[in-house]
Short mmCIF file of N, CA and C in Angstrom, two decimals:
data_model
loop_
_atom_site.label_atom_id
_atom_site.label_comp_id
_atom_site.label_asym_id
_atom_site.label_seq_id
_atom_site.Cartn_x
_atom_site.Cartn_y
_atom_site.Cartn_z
N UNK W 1 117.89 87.23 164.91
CA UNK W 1 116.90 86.59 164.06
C UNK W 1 116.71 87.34 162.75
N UNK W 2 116.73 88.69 162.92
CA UNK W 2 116.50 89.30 161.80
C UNK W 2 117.77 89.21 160.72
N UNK W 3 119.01 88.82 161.04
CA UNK W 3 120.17 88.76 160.04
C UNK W 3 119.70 87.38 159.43
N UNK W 4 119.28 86.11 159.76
CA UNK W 4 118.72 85.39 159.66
C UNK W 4 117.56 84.69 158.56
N UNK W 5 117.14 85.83 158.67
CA UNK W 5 116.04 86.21 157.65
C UNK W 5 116.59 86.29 155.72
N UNK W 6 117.36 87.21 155.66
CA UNK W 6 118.25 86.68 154.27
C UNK W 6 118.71 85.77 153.80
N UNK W 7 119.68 85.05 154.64
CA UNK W 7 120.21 83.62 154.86
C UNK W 7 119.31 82.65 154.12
N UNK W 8 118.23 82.49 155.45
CA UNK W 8 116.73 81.76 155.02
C UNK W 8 116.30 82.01 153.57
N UNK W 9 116.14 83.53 153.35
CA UNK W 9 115.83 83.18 151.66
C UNK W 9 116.45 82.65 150.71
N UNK W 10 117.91 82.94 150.92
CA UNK W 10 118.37 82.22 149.59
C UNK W 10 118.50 81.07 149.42
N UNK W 11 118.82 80.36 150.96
CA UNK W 11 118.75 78.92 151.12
C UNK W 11 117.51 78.42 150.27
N UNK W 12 116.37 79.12 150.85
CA UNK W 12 115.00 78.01 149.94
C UNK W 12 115.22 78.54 148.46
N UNK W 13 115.23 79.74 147.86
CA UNK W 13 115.79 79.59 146.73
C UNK W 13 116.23 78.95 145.75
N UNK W 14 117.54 78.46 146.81
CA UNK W 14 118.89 77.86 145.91
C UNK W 14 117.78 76.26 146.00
N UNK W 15 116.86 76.15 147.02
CA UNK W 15 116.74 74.58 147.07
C UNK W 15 115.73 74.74 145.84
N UNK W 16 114.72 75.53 145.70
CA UNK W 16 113.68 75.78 144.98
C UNK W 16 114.29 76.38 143.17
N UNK W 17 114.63 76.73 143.15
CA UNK W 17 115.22 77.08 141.87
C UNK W 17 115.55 76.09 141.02
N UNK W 18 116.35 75.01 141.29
CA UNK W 18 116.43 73.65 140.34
C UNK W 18 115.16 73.43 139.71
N UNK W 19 113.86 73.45 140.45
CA UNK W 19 113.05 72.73 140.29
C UNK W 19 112.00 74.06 139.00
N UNK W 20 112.49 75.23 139.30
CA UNK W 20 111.90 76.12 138.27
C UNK W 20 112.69 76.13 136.91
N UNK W 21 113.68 75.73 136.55
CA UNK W 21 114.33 75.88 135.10
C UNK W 21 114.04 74.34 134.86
N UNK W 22 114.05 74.69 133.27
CA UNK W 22 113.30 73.16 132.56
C UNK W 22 114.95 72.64 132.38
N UNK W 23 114.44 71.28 132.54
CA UNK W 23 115.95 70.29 131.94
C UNK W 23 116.35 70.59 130.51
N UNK W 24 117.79 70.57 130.04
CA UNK W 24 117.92 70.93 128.77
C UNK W 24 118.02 69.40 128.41
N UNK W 25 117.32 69.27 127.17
CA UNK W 25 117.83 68.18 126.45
C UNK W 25 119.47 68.39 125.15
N UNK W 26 120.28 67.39 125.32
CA UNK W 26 121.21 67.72 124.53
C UNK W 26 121.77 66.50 123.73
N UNK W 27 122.01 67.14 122.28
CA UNK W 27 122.11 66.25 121.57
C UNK W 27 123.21 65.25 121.33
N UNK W 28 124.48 65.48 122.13
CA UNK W 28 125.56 65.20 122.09
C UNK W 28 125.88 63.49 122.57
N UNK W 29 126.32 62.70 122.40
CA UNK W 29 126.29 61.47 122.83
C UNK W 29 125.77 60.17 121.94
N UNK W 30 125.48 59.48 122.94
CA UNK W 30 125.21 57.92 122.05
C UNK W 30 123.73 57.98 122.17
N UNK W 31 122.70 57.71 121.20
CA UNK W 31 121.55 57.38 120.63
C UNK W 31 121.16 55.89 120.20
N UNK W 32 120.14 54.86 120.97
CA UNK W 32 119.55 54.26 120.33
C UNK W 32 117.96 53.99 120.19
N UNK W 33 117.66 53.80 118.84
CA UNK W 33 116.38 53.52 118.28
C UNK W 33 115.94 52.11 118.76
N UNK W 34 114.48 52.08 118.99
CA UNK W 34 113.69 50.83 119.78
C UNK W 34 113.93 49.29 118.50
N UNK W 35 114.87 49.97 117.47
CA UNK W 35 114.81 48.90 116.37
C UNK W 35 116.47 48.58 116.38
N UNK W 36 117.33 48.88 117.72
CA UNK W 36 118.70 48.80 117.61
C UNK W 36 119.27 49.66 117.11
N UNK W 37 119.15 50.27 116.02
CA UNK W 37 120.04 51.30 115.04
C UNK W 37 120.23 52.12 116.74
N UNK W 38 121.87 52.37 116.30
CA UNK W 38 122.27 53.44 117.56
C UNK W 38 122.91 54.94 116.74
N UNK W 39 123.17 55.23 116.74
CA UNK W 39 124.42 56.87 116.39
C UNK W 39 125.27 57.77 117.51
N UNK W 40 126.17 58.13 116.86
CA UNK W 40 126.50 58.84 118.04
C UNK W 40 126.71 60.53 117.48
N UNK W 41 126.28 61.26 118.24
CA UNK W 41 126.69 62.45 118.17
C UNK W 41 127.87 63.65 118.62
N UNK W 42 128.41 63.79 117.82
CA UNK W 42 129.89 64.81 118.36
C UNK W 42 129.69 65.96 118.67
N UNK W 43 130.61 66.69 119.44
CA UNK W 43 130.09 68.05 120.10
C UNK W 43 129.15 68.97 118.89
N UNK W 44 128.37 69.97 119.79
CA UNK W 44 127.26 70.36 118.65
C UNK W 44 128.35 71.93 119.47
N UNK W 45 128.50 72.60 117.76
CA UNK W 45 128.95 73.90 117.99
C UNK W 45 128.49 74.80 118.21
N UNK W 46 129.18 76.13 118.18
CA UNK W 46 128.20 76.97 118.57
C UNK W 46 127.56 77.76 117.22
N UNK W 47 127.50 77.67 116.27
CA UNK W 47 126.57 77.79 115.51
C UNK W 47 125.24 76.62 115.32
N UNK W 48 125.85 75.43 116.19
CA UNK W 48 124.63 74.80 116.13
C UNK W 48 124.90 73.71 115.20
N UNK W 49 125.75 73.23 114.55
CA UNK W 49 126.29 72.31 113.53
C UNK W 49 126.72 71.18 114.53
N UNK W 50 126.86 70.17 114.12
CA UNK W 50 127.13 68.58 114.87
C UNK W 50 127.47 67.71 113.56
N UNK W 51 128.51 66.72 113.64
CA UNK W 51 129.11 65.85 112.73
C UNK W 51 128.47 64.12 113.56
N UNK W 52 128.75 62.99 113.16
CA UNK W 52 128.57 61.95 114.21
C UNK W 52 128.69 60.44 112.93
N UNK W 53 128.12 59.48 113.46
CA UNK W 53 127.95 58.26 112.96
C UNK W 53 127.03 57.47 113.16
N UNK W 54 126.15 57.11 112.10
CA UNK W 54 124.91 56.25 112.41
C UNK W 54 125.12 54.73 112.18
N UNK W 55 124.99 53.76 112.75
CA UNK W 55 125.21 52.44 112.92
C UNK W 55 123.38 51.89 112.68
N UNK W 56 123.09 51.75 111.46
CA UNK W 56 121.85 50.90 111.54
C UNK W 56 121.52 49.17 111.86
N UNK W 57 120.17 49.28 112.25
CA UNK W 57 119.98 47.57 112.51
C UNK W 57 119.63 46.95 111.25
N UNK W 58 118.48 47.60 110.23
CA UNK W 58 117.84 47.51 109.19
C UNK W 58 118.18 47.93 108.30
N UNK W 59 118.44 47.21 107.22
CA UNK W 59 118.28 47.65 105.52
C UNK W 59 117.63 46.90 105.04
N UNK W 60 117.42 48.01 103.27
CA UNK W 60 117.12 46.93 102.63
C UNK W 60 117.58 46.52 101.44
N UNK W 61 118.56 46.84 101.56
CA UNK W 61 119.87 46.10 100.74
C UNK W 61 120.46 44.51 100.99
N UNK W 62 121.09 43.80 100.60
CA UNK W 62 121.59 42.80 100.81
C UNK W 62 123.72 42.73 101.59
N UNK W 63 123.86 44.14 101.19
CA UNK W 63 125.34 44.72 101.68
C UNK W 63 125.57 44.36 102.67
N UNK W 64 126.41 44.44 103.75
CA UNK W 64 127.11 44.41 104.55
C UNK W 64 126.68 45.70 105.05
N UNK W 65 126.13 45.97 106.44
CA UNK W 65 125.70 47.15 107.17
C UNK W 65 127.38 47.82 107.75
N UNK W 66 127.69 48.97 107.09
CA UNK W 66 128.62 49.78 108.12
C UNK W 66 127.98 51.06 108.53
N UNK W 67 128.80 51.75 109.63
CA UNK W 67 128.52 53.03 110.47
C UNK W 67 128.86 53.80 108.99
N UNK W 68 128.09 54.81 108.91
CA UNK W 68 127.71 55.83 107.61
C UNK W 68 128.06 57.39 108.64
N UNK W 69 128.68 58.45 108.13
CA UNK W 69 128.58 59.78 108.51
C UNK W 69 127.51 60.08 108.35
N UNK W 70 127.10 61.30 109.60
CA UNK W 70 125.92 62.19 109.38
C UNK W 70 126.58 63.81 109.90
N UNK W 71 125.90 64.19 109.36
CA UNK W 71 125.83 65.74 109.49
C UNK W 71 124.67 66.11 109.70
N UNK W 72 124.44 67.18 110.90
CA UNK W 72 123.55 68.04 111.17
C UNK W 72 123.17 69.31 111.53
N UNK W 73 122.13 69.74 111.99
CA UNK W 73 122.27 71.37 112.62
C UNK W 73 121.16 71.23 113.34
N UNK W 74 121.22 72.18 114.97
CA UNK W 74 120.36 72.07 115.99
C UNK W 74 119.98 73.52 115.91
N UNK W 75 118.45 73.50 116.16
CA UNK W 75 118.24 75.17 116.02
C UNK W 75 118.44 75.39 117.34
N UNK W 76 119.46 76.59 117.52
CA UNK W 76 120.78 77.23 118.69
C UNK W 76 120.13 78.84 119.05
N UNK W 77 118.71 78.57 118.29
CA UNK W 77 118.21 80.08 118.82
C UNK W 77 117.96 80.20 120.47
N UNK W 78 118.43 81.07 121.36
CA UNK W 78 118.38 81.15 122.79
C UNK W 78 118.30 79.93 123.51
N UNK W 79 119.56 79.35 122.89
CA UNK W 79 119.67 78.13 123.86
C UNK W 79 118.35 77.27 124.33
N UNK W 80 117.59 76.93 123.44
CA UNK W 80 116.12 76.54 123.47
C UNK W 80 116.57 75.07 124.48
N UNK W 81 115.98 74.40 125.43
CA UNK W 81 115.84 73.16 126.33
C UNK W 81 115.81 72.11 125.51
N UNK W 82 114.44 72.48 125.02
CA UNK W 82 114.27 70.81 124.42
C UNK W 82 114.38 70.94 122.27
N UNK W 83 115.06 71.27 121.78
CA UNK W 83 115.47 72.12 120.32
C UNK W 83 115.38 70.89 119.32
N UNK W 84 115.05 71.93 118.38
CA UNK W 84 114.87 70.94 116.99
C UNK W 84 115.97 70.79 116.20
N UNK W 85 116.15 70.27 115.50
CA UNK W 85 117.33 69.53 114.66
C UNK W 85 116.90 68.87 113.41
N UNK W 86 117.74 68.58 112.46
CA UNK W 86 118.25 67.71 111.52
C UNK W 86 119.36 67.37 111.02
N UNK W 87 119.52 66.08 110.51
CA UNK W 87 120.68 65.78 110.20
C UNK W 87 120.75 64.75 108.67
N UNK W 88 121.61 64.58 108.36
CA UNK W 88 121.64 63.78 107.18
C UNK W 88 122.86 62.46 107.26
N UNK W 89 122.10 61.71 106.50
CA UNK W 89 123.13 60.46 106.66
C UNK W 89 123.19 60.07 105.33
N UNK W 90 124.86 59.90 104.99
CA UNK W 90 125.57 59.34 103.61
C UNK W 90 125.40 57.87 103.87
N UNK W 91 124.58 56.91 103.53
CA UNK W 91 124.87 55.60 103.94
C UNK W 91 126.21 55.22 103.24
N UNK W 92 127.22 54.41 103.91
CA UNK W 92 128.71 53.84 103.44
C UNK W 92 128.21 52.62 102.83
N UNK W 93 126.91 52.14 102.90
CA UNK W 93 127.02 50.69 101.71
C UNK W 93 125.79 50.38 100.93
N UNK W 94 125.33 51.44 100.65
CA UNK W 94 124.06 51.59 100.05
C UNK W 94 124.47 52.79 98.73
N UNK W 95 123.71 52.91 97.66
CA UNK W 95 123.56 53.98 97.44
C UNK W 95 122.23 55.24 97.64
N UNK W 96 122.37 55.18 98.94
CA UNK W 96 121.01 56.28 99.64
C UNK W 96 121.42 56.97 100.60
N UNK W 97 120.53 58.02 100.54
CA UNK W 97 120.84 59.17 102.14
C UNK W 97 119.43 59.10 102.38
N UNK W 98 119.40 59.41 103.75
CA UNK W 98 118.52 59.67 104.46
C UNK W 98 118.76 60.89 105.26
N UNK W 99 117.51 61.82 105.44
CA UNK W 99 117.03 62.75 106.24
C UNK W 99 116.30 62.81 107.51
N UNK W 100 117.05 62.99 108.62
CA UNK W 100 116.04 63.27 109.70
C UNK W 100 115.49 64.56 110.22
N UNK W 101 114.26 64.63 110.45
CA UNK W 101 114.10 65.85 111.37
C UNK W 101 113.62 65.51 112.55
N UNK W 102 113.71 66.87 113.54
CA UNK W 102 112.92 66.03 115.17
C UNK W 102 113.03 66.85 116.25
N UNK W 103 112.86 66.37 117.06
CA UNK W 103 113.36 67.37 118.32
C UNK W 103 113.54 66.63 119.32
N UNK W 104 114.37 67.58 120.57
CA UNK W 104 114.71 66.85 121.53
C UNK W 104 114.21 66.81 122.82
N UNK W 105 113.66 65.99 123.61
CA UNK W 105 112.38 66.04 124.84
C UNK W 105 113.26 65.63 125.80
N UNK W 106 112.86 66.54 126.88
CA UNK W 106 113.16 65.67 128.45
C UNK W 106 111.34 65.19 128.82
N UNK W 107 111.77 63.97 128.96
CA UNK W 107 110.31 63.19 129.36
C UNK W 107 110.10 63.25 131.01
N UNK W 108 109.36 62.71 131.89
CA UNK W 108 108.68 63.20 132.92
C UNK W 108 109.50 62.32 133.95
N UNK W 109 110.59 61.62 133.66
CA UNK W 109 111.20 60.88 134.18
C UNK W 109 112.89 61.50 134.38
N UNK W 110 112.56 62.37 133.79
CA UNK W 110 114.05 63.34 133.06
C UNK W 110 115.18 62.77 131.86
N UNK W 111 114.43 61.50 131.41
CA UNK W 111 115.41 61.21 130.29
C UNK W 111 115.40 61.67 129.06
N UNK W 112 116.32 62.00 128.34
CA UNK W 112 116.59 62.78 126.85
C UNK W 112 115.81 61.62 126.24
N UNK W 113 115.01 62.30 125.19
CA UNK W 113 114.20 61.26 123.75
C UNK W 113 114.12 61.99 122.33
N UNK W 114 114.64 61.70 121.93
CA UNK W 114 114.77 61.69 120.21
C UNK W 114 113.10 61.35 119.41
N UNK W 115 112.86 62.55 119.28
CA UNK W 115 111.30 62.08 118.01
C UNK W 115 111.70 63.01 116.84
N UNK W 116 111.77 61.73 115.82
CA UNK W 116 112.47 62.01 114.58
C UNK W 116 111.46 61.61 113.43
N UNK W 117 111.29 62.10 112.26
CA UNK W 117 110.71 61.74 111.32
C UNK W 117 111.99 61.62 110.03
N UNK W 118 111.47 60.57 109.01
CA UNK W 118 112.89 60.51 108.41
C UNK W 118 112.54 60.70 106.75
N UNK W 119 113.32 60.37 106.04
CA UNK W 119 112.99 60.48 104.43
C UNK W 119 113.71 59.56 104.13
N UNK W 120 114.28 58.27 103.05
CA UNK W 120 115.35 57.99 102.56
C UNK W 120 114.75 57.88 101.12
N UNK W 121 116.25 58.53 99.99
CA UNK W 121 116.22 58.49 99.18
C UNK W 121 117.08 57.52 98.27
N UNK W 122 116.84 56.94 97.44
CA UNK W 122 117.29 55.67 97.02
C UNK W 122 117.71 55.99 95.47
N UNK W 123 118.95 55.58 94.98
CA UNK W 123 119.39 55.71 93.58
C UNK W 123 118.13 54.86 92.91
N UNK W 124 117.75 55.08 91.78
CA UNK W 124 116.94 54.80 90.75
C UNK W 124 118.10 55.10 89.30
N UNK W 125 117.90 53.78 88.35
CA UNK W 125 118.76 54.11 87.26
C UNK W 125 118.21 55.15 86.03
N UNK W 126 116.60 55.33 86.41
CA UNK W 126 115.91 56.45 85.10
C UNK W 126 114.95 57.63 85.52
N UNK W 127 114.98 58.39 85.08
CA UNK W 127 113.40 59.34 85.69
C UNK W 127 112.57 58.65 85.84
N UNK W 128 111.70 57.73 85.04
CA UNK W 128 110.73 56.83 84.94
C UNK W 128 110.53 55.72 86.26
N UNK W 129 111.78 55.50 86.59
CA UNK W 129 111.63 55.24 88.17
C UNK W 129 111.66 55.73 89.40
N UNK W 130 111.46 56.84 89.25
CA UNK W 130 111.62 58.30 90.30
C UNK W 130 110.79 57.61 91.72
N UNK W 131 109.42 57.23 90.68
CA UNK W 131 108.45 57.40 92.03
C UNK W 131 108.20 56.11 93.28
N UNK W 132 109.52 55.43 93.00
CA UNK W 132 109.76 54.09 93.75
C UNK W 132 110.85 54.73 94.65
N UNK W 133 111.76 56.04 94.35
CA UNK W 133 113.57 55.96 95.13
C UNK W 133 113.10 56.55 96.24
N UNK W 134 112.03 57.28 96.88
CA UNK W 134 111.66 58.18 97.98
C UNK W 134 110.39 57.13 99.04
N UNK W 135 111.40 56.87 100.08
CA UNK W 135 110.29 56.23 101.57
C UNK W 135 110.25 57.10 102.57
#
């Protein structure tokens, strides 16, 4: 019984231990927004840099919507769970970029969620129209 006794601990351990480390959220994969727009994200390196493609639902242009490159960076300090990020998007049929920032959550259900705040900046043809190109 007493050899027994070790055994027993690590067993509950190994069962108990999952349940003490937090889920990592990760940024890598397909993304969609409750408004359709989806993106996808390409491996995030190890400095923390990520390349990908954003596919929007909405403009407000009259163009033809295509998938636009984005570039980003995940803050990669000690492998943080749920980590903050930004990224930038060249729109391909607009003349605007947009900025996201955000971070990444495991919710209580364990699914990855994206809360992002954004910027887009919009060509204007004069200074004098500056204060219309920024939403």
């Amino acid at each position: 019984m007493v050899q027994a006794t070790p055994f027993l601990l690590l067993l509950s351990l190994a069962l108990v231990a999952p349940g003490l480390s937090a889920e990592k959220c990760v940024l890598t994969g397909t993304w969609t927004n409750d408004l359709g727009s989806n993106m996808t994200i390409e491996a995030v390196n190890g400095l923390g840099n990520f390349a990908g493609t954003y596919h929007t639902a909405v403009t407000a242009t009259m163009n033809k919507i295509q998938r636009s490159p984005l570039q980003g960076s995940q803050h990669h300090v000690n492998q943080k769970s749920q980590p903050t990020f930004g990224f930038t998007v060249n729109w391909s049929f607009s003349d605007s970029i947009t900025v996201f920032t955000g971070q990444c959550f495991v919710d209580e259900a364990g699914r990855e969620v994206l809360k992002t705040m954004w910027l887009l900046r919009s060509w204007v043809n004069n200074l004098k129209d500056d204060w219309k190109a920024t939403r």
